[in-house]
Short mmCIF file of C-alpha atoms in Angstrom, two decimals:
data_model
loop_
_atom_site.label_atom_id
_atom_site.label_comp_id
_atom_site.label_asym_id
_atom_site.label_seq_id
_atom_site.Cartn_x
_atom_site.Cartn_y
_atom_site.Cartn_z
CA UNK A 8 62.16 62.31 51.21
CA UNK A 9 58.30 62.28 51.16
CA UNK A 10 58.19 61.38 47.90
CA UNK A 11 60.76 58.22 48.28
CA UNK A 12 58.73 57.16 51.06
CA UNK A 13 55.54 57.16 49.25
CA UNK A 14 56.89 55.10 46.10
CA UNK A 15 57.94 52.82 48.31
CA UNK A 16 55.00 52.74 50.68
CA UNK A 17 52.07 54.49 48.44
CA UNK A 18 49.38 55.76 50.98
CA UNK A 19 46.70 53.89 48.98
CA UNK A 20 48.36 50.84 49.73
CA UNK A 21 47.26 51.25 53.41
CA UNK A 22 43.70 50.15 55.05
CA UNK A 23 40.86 52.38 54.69
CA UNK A 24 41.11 52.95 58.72
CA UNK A 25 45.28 53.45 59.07
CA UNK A 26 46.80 57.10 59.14
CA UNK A 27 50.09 57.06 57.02
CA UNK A 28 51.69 60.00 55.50
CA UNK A 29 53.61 63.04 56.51
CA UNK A 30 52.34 63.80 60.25
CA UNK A 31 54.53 66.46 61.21
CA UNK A 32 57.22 68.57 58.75
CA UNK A 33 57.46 70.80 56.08
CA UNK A 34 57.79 68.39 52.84
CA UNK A 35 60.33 70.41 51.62
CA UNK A 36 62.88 70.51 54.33
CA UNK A 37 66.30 69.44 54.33
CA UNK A 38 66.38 66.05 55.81
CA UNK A 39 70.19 64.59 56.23
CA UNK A 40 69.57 61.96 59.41
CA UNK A 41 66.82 59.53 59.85
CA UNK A 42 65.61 57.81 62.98
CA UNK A 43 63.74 54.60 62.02
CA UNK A 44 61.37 53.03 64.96
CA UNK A 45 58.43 50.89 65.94
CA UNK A 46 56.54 53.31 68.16
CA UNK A 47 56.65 56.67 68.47
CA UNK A 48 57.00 57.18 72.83
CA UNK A 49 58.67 59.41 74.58
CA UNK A 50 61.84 57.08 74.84
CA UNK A 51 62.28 56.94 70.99
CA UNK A 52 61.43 60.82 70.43
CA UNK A 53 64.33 61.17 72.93
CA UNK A 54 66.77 58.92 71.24
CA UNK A 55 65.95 60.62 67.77
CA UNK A 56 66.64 64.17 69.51
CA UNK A 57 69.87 62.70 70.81
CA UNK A 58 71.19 61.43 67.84
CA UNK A 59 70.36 64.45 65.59
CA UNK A 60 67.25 63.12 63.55
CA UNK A 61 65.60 65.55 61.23
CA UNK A 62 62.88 62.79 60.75
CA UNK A 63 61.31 59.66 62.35
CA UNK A 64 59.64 57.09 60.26
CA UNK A 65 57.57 55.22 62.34
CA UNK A 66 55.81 52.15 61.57
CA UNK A 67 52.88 52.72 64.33
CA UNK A 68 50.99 55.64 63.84
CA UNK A 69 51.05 58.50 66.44
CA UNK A 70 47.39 59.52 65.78
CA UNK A 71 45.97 56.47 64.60
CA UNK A 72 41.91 57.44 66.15
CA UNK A 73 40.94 61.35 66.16
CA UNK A 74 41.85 63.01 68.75
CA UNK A 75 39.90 66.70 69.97
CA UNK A 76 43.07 68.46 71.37
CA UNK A 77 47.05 67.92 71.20
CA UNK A 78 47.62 69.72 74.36
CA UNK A 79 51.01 69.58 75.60
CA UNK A 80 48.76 68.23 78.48
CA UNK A 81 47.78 65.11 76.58
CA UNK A 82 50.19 62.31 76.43
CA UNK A 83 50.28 62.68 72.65
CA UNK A 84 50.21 66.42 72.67
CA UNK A 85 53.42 66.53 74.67
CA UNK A 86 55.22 64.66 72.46
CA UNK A 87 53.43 66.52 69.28
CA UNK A 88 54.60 69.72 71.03
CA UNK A 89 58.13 68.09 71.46
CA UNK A 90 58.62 67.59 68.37
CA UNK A 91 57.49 70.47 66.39
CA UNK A 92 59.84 72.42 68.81
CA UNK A 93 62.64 70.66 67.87
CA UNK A 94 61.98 71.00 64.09
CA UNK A 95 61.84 67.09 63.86
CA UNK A 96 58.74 65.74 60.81
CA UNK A 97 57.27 62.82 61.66
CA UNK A 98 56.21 60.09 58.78
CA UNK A 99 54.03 57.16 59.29
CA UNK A 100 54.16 53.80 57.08
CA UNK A 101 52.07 51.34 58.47
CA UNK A 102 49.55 49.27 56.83
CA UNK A 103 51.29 50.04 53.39
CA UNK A 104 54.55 48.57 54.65
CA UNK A 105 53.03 45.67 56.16
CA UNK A 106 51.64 44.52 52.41
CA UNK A 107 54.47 46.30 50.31
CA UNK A 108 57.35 43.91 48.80
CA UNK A 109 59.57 44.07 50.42
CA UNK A 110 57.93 44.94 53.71
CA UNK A 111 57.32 44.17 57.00
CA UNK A 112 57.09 40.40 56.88
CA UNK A 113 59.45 39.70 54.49
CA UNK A 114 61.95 41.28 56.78
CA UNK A 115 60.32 39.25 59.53
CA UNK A 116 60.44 36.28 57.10
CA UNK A 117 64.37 36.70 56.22
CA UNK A 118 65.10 36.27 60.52
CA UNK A 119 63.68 32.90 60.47
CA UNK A 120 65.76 31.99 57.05
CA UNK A 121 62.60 31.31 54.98
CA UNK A 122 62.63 30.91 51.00
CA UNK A 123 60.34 30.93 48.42
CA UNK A 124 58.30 33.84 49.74
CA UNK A 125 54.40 34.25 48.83
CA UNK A 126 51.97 36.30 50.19
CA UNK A 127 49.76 35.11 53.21
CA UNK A 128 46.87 37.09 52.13
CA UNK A 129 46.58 38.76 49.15
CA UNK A 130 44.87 42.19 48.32
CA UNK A 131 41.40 42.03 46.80
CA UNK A 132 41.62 42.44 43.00
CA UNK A 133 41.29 45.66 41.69
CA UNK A 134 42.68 47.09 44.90
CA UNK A 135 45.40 49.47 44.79
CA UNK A 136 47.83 47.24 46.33
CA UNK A 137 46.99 44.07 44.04
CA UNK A 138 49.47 42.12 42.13
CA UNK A 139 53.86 42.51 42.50
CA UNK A 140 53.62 39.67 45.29
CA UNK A 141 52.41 42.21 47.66
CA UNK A 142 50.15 41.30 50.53
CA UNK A 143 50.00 41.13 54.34
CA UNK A 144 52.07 38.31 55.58
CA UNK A 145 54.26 35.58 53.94
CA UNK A 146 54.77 31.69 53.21
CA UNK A 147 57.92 30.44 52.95
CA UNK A 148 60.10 27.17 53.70
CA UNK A 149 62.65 26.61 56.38
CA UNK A 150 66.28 26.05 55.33
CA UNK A 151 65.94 22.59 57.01
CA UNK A 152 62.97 20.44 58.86
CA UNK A 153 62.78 21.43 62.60
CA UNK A 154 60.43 20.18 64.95
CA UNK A 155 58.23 22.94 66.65
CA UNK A 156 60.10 23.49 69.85
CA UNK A 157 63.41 24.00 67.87
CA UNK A 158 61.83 26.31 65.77
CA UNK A 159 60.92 28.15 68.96
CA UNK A 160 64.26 28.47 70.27
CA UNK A 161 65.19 29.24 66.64
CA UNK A 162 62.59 32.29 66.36
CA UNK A 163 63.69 33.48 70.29
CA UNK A 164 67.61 33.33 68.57
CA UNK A 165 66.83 35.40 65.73
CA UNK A 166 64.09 37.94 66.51
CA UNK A 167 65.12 40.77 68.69
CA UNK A 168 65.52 39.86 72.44
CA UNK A 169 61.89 40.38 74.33
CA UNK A 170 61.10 39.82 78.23
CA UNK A 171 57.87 37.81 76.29
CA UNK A 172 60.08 35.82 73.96
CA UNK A 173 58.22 33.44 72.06
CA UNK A 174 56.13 30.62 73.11
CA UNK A 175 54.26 27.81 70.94
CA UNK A 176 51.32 26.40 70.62
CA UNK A 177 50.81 23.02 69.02
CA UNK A 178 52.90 18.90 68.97
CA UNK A 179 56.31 20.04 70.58
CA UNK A 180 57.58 17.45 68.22
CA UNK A 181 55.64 18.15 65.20
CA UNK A 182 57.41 18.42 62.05
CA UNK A 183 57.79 22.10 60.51
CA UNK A 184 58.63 22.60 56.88
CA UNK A 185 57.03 25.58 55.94
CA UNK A 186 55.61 28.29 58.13
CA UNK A 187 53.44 31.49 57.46
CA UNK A 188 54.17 34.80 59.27
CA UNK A 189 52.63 38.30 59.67
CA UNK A 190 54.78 41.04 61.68
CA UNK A 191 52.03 42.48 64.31
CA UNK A 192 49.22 40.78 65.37
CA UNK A 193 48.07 38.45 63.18
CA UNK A 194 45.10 36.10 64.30
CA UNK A 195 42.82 37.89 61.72
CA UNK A 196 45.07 35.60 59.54
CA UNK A 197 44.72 31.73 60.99
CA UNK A 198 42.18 30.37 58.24
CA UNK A 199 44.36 32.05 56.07
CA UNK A 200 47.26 30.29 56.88
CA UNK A 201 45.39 27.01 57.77
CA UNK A 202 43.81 27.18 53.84
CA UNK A 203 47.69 27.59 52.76
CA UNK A 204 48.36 24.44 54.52
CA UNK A 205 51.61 25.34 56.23
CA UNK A 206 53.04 23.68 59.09
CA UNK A 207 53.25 26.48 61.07
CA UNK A 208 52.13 30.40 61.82
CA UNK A 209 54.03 32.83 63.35
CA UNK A 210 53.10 36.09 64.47
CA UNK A 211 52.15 38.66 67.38
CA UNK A 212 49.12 38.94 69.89
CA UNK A 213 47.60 35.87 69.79
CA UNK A 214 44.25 35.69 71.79
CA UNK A 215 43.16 32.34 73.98
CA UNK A 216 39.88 31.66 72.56
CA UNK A 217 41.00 31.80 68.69
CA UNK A 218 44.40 30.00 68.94
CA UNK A 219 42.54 27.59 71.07
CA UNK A 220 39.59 26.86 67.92
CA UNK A 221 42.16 27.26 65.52
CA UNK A 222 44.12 24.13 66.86
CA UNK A 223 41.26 22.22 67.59
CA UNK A 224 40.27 22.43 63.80
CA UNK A 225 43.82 21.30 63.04
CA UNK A 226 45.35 24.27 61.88
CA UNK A 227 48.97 24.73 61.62
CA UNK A 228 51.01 25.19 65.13
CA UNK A 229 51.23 28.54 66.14
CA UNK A 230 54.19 30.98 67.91
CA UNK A 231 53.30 33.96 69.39
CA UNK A 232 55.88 36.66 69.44
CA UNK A 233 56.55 40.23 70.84
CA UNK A 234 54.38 42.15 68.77
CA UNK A 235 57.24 44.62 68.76
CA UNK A 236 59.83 41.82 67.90
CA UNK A 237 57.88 41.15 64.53
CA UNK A 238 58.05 44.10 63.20
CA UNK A 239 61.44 45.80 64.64
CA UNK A 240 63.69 43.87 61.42
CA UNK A 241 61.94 45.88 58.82
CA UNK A 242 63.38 48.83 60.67
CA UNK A 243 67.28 47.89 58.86
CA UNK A 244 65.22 46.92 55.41
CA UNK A 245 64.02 50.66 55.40
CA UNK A 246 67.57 52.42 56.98
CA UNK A 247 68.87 50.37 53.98
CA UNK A 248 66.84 51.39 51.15
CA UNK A 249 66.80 55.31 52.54
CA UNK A 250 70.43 55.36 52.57
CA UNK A 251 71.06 53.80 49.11
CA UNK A 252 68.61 56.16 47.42
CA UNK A 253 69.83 59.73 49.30
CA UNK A 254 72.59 61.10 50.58
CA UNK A 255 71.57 60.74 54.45
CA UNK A 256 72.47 58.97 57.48
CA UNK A 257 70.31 56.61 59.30
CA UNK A 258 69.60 55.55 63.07
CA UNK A 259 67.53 52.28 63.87
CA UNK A 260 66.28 52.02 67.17
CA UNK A 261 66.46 49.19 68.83
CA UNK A 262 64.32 50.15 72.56
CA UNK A 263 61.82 47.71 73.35
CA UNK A 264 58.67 49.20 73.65
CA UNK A 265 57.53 45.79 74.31
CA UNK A 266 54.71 46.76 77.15
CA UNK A 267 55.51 43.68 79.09
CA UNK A 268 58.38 44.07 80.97
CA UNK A 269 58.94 40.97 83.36
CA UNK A 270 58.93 36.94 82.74
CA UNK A 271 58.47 33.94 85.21
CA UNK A 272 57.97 30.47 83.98
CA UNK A 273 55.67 28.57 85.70
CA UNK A 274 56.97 25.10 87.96
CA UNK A 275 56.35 22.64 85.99
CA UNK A 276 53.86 20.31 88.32
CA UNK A 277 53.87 16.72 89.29
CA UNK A 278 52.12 14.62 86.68
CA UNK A 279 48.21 14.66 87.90
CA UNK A 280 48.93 17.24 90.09
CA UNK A 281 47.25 20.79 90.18
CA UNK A 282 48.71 23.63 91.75
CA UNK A 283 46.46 25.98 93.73
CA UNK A 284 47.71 29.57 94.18
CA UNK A 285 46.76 31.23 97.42
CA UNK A 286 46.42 34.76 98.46
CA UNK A 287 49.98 34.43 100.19
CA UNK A 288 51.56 33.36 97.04
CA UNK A 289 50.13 35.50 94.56
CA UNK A 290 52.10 38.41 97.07
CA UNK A 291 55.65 36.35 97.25
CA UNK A 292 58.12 37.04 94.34
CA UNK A 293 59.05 34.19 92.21
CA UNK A 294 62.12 32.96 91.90
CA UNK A 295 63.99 34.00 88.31
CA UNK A 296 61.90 36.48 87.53
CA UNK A 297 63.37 39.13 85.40
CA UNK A 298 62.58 42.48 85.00
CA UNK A 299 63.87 45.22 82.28
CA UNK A 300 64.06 49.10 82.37
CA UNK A 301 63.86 49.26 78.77
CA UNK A 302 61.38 52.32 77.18
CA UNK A 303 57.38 50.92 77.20
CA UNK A 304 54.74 52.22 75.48
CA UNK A 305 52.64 54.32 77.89
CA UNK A 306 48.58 53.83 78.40
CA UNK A 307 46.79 56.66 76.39
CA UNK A 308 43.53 57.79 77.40
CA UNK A 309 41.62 58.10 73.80
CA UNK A 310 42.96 54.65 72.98
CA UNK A 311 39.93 52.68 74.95
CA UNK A 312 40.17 49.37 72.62
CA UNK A 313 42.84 47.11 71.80
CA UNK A 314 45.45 48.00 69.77
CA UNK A 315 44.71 48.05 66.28
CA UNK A 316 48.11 46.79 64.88
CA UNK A 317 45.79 44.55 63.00
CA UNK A 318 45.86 44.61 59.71
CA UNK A 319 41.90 44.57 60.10
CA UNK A 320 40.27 46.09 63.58
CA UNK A 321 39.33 44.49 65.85
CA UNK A 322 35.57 45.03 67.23
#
């Protein structure tokens, strides 16, 4: 299985600062069911356990910054513990399936119906991942011209259902034709996809201050999904390919471990007008605001900095 996983996803495919690889296992046991997930939380480790998993591939890595002690204390360390009781490995592809082909985008990429797929950013020649149309993110065309608020409601239809959804930045009535995305957050990637020239970016995380330059130069509208929702469709492309090559049985899961967990829209405000929030009515719940029980990532106390689903770290 190991070996499968890693001519698929070589290691040296991955950035100099990711953890992929076996985690957890013997590389020689008998593996006959697979759970595939996002993140590796509590409420995943317990679906795997339920359903019978010898293995989880995860895309995010469990131990992605060293850690002193996995204590059964320690959020990580109790689910380290949980698992190693169980007899359940634990295999990370991460970095190397976000520039493999296929990988994570071109999953992401086949949701929104795109063709003609290119890489968004390349690897460096002379890097091990260079050449085969690999790279981190893709370009492709739509099956039709949509203006950018259809192709919002056409990215909410087709990604996996988030409280965050996906919202857009840019002309509501712009004319898309081509569009660039990267599964996970991807604003380490605007100049690349404003030096492609496509319409239109799509990815996870987006931060105020760079989307805000990055339209102001005229870059290509942008939609900002649930970082989970990006990178959740890959999760079938890799059931798929583990069940063609062995003989096992595969589980994707589909718990949101979205973090963000409840939505209100804001009114929308006369024209010239400016509402002003008071104390009273930052306390009083809004009307049609939603809330979900599903599983959410929990806070971890050696993880200080944001999350470094980038495909390059953030400072």
């Amino acid at each position: 299985m190991v070996a499968l996983l890693e001519r698929r996803y070589p290691p040296a495919w991955a950035e100099q600062w990711d953890r992929v690889g076996l985690v957890l296992g013997e590389p020689a046991a008998v593996v006959r069911r697979v759970a595939c997930v996002v993140d590796v939380v509590p409420e995943t480790v317990a679906e795997a356990l339920a359903v019978g998993a010898d293995l989880i591939v995860a895309h995010h890595p469990l131990l992605l910054r060293g850690v002193s002690s996995v204590a059964p204390t320690t959020y990580k360390g109790r689910i380290v513990h949980q698992l190693i009781r169980a007899d359940v490995a634990l295999y990370v592809a991460h970095t190397n399936a976000d520039v493999a082909n296929p990988g994570v985008s071109d999953a992401l990429a086949a949701r929104l119906g795109l063709t003609g797929l290119r890489p968004l950013h390349p690897p460096a020649p002379g890097s091990p991942a260079h050449g085969g149309g690999r790279g981190i993110g893709r370009i492709g065309d739509l099956p039709r011209p949509m203006t950018l608020a259809e192709l919002t409601r056409h990215a909410a239809t087709v990604l996996p259902p988030t409280t965050w959804g996906v919202r857009a930045a840019g002309d509501p009535a712009r004319v898309i034709r081509t569009v660039a995305v990267s599964g996970g957050a991807g604003d380490g990637f605007l100049a690349d996809a404003t030096a492609a020239g496509v319409d239109a970016f799509l990815t996870a995380d987006l931060r105020h201050h760079p989307a805000g330059e990055h339209l102001a130069e005229g870059g290509p509208a942008l939609l900002d999904a649930a970082h989970w929702a990006t990178e959740r469709p890959w999760l079938d492309d890799l059931a798929a390919h583990l069940r063609a090559a062995l003989d096992v049985e595969t589980y994707v899961s589909d718990l949101d471990t979205d973090p963000w967990s409840v939505h209100a829209a804001s009114p929308v405000p006369p024209t010239g007008a400016v509402p002003v929030a008071t104390p009273q009515e930052n306390h009083t719940p809004v009307p049609g605001a939603t809330a979900t029980t599903r599983g959410r990532t929990a806070p971890d106390q050696d993880d200080l900095h944001p999350a470094v689903d980038d495909k390059e770290p953030r400072p």
